[in-house]
Every structure is written in structure tokens, then in C-alpha cells.
Short mmCIF file of C-alpha atoms in Angstrom, two decimals:
data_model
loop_
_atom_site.label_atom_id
_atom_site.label_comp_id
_atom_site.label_asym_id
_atom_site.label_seq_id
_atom_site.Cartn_x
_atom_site.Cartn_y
_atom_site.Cartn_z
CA UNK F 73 -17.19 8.92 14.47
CA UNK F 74 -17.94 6.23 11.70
CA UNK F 75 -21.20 7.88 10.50
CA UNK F 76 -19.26 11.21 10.91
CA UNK F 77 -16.50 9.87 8.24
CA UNK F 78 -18.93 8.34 6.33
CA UNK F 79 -20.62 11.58 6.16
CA UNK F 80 -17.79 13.27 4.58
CA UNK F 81 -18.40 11.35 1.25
CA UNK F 82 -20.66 14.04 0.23
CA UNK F 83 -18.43 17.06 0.96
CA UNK F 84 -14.97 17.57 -0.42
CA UNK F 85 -13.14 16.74 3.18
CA UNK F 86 -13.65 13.17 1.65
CA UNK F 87 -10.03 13.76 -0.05
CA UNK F 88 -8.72 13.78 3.77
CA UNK F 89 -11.14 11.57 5.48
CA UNK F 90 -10.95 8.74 2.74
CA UNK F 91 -7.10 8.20 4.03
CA UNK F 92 -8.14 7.30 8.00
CA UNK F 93 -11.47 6.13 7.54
CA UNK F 94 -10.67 2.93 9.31
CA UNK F 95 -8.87 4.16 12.13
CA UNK F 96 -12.47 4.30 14.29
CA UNK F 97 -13.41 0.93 13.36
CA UNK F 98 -9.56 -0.20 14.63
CA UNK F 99 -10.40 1.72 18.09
CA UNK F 100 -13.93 -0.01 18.32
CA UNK F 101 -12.58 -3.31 17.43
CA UNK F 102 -10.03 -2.64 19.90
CA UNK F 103 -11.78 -0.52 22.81
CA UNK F 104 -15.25 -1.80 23.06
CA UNK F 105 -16.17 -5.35 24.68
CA UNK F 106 -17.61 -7.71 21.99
CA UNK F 107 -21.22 -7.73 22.60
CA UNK F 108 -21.37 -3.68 22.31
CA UNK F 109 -18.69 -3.56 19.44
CA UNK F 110 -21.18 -6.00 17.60
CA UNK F 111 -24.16 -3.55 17.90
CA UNK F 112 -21.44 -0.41 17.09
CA UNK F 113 -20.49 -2.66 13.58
CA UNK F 114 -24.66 -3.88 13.02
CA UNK F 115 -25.99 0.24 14.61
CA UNK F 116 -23.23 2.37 13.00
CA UNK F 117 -23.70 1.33 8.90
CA UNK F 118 -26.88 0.99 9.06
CA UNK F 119 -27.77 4.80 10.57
CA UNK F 120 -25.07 5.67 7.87
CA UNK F 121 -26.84 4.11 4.93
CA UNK F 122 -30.21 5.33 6.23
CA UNK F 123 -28.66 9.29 6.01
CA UNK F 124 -27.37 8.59 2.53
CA UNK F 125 -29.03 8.18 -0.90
CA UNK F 126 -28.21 8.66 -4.58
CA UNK F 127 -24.58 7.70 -5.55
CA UNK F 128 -23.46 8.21 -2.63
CA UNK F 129 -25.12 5.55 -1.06
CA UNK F 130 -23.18 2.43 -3.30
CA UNK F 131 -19.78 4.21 -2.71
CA UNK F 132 -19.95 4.29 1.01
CA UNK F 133 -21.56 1.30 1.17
CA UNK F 134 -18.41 -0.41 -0.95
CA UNK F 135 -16.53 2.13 1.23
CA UNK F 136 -17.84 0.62 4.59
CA UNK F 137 -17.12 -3.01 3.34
CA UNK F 138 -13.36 -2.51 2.40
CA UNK F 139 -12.74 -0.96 5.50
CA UNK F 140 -14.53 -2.70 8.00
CA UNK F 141 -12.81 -6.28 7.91
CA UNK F 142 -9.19 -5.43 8.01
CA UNK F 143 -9.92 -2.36 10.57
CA UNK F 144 -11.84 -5.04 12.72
CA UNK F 145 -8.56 -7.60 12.16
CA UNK F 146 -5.85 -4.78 12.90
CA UNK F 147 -8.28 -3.96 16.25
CA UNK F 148 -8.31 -7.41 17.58
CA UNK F 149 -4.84 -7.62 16.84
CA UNK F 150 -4.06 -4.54 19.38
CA UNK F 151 -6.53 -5.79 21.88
CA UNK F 152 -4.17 -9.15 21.77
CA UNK F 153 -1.34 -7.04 22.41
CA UNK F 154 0.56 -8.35 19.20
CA UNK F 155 3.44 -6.17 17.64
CA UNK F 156 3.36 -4.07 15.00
CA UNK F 157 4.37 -6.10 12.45
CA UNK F 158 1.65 -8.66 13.05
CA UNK F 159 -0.88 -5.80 13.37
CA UNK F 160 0.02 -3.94 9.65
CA UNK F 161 0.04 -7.83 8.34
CA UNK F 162 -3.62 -8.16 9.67
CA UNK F 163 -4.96 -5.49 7.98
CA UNK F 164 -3.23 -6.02 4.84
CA UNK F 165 -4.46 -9.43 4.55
CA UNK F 166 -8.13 -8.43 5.32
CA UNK F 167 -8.15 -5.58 2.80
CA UNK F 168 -6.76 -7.62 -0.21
CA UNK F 169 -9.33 -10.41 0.77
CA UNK F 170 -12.09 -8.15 0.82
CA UNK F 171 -11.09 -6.12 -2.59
CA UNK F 172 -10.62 -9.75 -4.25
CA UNK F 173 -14.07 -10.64 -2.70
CA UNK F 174 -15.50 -7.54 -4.27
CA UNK F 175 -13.55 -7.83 -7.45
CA UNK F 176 -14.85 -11.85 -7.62
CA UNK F 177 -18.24 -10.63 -7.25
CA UNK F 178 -17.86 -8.21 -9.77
CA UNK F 179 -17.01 -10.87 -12.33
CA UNK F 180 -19.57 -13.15 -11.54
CA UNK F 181 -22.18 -10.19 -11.75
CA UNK F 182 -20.96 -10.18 -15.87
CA UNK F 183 -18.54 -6.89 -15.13
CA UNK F 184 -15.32 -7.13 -16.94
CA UNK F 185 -13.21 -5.78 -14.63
CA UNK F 186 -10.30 -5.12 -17.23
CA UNK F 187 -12.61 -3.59 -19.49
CA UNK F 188 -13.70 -1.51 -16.87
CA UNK F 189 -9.97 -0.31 -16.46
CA UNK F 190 -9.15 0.37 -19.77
CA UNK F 191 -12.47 2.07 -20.41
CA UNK F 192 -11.36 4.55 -17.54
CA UNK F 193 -7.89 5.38 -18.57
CA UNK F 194 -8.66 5.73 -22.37
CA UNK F 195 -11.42 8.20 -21.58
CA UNK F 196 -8.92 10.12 -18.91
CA UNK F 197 -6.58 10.50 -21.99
CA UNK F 198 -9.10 11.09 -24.70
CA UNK F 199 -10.20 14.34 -21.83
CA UNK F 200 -6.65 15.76 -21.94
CA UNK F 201 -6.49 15.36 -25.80
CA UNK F 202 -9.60 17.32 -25.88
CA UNK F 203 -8.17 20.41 -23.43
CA UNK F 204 -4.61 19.89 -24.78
CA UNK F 205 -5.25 19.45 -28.76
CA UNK F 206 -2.38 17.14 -28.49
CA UNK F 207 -2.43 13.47 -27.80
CA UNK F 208 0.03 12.19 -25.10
CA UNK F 209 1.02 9.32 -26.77
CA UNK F 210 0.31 7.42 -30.23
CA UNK F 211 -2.29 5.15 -30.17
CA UNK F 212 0.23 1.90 -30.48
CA UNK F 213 2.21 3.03 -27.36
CA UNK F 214 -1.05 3.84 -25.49
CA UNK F 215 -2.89 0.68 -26.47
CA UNK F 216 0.47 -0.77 -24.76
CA UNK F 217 0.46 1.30 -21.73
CA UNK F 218 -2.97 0.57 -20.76
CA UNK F 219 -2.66 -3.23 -21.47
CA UNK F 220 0.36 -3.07 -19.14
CA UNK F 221 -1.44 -0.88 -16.33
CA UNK F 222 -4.39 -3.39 -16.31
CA UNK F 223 -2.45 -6.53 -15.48
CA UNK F 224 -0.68 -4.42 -12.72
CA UNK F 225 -4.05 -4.64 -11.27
CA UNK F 226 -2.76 -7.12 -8.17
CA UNK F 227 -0.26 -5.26 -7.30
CA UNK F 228 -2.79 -1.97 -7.13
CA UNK F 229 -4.83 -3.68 -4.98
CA UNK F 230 -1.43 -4.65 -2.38
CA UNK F 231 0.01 -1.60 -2.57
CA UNK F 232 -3.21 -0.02 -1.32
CA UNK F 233 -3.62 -2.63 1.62
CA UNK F 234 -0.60 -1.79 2.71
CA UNK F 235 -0.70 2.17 2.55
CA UNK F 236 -3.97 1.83 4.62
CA UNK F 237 -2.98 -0.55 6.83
CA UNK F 238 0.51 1.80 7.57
CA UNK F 239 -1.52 4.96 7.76
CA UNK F 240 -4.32 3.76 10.49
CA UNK F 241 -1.31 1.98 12.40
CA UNK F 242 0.52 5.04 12.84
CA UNK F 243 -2.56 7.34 13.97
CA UNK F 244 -4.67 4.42 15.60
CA UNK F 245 -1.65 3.60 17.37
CA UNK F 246 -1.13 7.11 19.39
CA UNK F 247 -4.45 7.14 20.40
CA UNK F 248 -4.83 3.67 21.75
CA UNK F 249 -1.99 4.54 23.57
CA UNK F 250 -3.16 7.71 25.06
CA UNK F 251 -6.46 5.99 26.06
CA UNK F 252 -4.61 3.02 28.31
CA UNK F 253 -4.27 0.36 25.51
CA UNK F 254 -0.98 -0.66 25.21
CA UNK F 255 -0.23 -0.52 21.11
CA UNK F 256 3.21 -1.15 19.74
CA UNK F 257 5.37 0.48 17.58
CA UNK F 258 7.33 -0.63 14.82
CA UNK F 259 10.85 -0.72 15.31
CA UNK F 260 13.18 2.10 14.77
CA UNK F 261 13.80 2.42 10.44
CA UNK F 262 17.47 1.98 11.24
CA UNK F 263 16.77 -1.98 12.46
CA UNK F 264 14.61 -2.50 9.53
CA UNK F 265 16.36 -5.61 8.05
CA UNK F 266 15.42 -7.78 5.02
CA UNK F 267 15.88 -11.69 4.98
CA UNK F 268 18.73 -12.85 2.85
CA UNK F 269 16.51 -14.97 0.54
CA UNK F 270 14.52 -12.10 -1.22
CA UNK F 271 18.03 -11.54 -3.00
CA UNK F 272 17.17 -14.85 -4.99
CA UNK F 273 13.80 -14.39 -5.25
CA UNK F 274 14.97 -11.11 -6.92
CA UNK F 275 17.16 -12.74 -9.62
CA UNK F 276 14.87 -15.96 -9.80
CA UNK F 277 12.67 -12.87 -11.32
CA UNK F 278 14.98 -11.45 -13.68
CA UNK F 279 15.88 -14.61 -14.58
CA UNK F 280 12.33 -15.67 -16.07
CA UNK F 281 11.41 -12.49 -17.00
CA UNK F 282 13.66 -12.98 -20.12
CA UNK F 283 12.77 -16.30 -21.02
CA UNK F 284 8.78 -16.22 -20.43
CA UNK F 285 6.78 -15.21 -23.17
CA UNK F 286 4.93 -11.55 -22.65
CA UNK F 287 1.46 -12.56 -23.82
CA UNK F 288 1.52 -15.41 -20.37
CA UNK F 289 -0.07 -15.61 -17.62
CA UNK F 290 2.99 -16.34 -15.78
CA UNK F 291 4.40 -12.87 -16.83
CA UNK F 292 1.66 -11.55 -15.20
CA UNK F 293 2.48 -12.65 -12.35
CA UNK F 294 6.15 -11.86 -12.85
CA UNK F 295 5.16 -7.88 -13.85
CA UNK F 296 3.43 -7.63 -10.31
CA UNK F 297 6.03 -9.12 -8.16
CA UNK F 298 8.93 -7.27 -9.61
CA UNK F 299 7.98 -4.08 -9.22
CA UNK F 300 6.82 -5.64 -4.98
CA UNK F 301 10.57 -6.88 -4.58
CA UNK F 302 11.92 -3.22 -6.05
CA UNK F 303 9.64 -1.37 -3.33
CA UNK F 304 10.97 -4.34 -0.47
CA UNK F 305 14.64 -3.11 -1.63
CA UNK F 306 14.26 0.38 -1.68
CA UNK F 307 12.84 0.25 1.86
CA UNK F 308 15.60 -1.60 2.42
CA UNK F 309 18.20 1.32 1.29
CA UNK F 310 15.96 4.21 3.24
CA UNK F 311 17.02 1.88 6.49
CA UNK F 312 20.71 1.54 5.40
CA UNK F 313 20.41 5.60 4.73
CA UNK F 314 18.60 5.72 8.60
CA UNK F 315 21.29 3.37 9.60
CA UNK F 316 24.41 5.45 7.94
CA UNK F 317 23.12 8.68 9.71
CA UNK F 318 22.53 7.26 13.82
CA UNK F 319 25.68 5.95 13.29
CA UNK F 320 27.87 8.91 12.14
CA UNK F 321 25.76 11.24 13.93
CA UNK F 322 24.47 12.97 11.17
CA UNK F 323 21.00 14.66 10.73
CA UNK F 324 18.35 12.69 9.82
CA UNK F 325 17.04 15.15 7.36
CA UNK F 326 19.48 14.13 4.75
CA UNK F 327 17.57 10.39 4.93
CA UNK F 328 14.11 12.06 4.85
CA UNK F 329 15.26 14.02 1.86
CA UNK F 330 15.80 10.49 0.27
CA UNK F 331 12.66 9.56 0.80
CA UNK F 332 11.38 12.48 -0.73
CA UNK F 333 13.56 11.97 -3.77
CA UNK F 334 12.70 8.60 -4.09
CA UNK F 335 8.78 9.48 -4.61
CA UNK F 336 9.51 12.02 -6.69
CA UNK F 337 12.05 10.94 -8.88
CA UNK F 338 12.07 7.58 -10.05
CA UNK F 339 16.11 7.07 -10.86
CA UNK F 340 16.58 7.94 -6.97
CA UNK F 341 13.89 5.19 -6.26
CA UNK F 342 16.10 2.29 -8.37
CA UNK F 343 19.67 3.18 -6.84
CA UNK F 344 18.00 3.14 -3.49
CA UNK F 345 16.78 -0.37 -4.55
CA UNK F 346 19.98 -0.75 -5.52
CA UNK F 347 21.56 0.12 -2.19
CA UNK F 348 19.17 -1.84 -0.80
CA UNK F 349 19.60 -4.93 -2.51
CA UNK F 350 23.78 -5.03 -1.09
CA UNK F 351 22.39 -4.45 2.02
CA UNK F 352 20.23 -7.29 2.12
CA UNK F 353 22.96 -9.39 0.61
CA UNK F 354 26.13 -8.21 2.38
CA UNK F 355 26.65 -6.86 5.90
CA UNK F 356 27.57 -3.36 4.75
CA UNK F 357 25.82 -1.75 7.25
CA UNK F 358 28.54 -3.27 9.68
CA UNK F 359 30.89 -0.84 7.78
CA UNK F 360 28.49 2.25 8.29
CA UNK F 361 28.77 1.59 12.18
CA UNK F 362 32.70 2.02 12.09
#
């Protein structure tokens, strides 16, 4: 199944495949008895590798690396029998170790990584300007945009842990169930609940965000985690919407629509946070259950 995936790099099923290539190495990891499951992780890549060549054979190869650790950590994890949470926080960890691994070695090669970035998105805009005949934005505001966009770069590389990690939990999960291994689900959305302390982490952020000076690297840090504790809220509010609708009986289409809205439209996305964010701090939801 691995060399299968990795396979798929050279067709155009790799906009599908990309998404669940580390659900096999999660059912190896958590299937196959340790001596064969090394041979599988040494046999597999390199048969891969061998069938590939060209640029093709870099990308799966960087491909293969991201993937492998935190599938392998999310694997073991199910094969201990640990709950989902635990599980999703495996493979989240592994990926962002392995993409800062990647993104150290990078650096020490002599790549500027930020260069890189901005390279990428100025040529992306300079291509629609060409088909367009009209430029987006002025060059101040885009100069500004991109600067922003490659500072964001840590929380990129979370918020794509964390979408792989969620998407090979919910399909590795269903299978390692169907084939006898015992894998456990996360809670129902309704339950979801937030501590109490993110709600001063939250203002701790606005707080410094008006007093530390843009050009810092401390407002570096403070542009990644706000957007992180705006996501954490807005889950939040989808639970309390979950939460509203079990309780009064209502469909739960009306909370899946407000998921949809949230993704598409980005005012939706801040009053959930909103919502959210008095959930977390006061027990409305009791209210919601009368």
C-alpha cells in the first residue's frame, strides 16, 4: 500500500492520495510485530525510491520522511491502546519535529527558507498580473502581505500537523477497528470542553500585542499564537453549537452548516470564536441544557 501511495506522486490522484498517505504506515506501526514492521519501514521506501527517478524522486523521498515518524508514533500509540486525544497529540508532535528537522537542515545547507517563501508568493502574484493585466495589490501592501505570511510560517507548519494527524485518525481509526484492534474515538463534539486558563492566555495576547514593537521577534511569536488561540475558540463555539442542538433536540445540520460558514466566511469564523471564548469562560452551556 505504501509504494502504491507513493506511486501516485506521478499521476494526478496525488491531489487525493497526498491527504492519507500516512494512514498505512499508522496500520503497520500498529498491526505488524516489530521485527517485520522494521523490514516493512527499511523494504517498503527503498522499493519505492528504486521505481522513482527525476523530480519525483526528492519529493517522495521528503514525502516519505514527513510522514513516516508521526504515522509510526500515532501507530504505537493505538497498539498501546491510548485514547484519541493522546493518539492525534502523537502525530502532531512527530510531524512538527520532523518539518523543523527538515526546515533546520535546510538552513544549515545555506537555503533561506524565508527567501524561499517570498520568492514563491511574489512569482504566484507576478503570474496572475500577467493573465489578469491588473495587479492585486500595490507593491507597498504586497511587500507587507508577504512579510506577514512568512513569519506565519510556525503556525503553517502546526496547522498542517494537526490536519494530518485528524485526517489519518479518523480513517486509520475505522479500519483498525474492523481488523480486531481496538482504536478509540474522540469524544462526542458536544463534550468538547476548553480549560478555563486559555481565556488569559487569550488576553495576556492582546494585551502585548499592543505594546510590543512589530519589527520583534517576540511579535512573531505573538502573530502565530493568536491566530492558534482564535482556531482553539472557534472549536470551542462549533461544540457549544453541537451542544445547543442534542440538547433542544434540534438537527444537527444547522451546526454542520456553521462549520461550513465558518471556512468559508471569515466574520462567521470570529463570532464563533467569540461564542467560544464565553463558553470557555462561563458555564453557558448549562443554560443551553434547560
Amino acid at each position: 500500500m505504501i509504494i502504491l501511495l507513493g506511486l501516485t506522486v506521478l499521476t494526478p490522484l496525488q491531489l487525493i492520495t497526498v491527504h492519507i498517505a500516512m494512514v498505512p504506515i499508522v496500520m503497520i506501526a500498529a498491526l505488524a510485530p516489530k521485527l517485520p514492521m522494521a523490514a516493512v519501514y527499511i523494504a517498503a521506501p527503498a522499493m519505492l525510491l528504486m521505481l522513482l527517478s527525476g523530480p519525483a524522486w526528492p519529493i517522495t523521498a521528503i514525502v516519505m520522511a514527513v510522514m513516516f515518524v508521526p504515522g509510526a508514533a500515532m501507530g504505537y500509540m493505538y497498539r498501546r491502546g491510548a485514547n484519541a486525544v493522546a493518539s492525534i497529540t502523537a502525530g502532531v508532535v512527530g510531524m512538527i519535529a520532523v518539518l523543523l528537522a527538515i526546515l533546520v537542515s535546510l538552513t544549515l545547507a545555506g537555503i533561506n527558507i524565508q527567501a524561499e517563501i517570498r520568492n514563491m508568493i511574489m512569482e504566484q502574484f507576478q503570474l496572475f498580473t500577467q493573465i489578469t493585466g491588473n495587479p492585486l495589490f500595490s507593491e507597498e501592501a504586497l511587500d507587507a502581505a508577504i512579510s506577514v505570511a512568512v513569519r506565519l510560517l510556525p503556525l503553517y507548519i502546526m496547522v498542517i500537523a494537526f490536519y494530518y494527524a485528524v485526517i489519518t485518525h479518523v480513517i486509520a481509526r475505522r479500519l483498525l477497528n474492523k481488523l480486531g484492534v481496538p482504536a478509540k474515538a474522540m469524544p462526542p463534539v458536544r463534550e468538547w470542553r476548553l480549560p478555563k486558563s486559555l481565556v488569559w492566555y487569550y488576553l495576556a495576547v492582546l494585551i502585548l500585542e499592543l505594546f510590543t514593537p512589530v519589527e520583534s521577534g517576540f511579535y512573531t511569536l505573538l502573530l502565530n499564537v493568536y491566530p492558534i488561540l482564535l482556531i482553539t475558540f472557534m472549536v470551542q463555539g462549533l461544540a457549544f453549537y453541537f451542544a445547543w442542538a442534542y440538547y433542544k433536540g434540534r438537527s444537527r445540520a444547522l451546526p454542520i452548516a456553521a462549520i461550513v460558514l465558518c471556512l468559508l466566511f471569515p466574520p462567521a469564523m470570529q463570532i464563533t470564536s467569540l461564542v467560544g471564548l464565553i463558553d470557555t469562560a462561563f458555564p453557558i452551556r448549562k443554560f443551553a441544557n434547560r
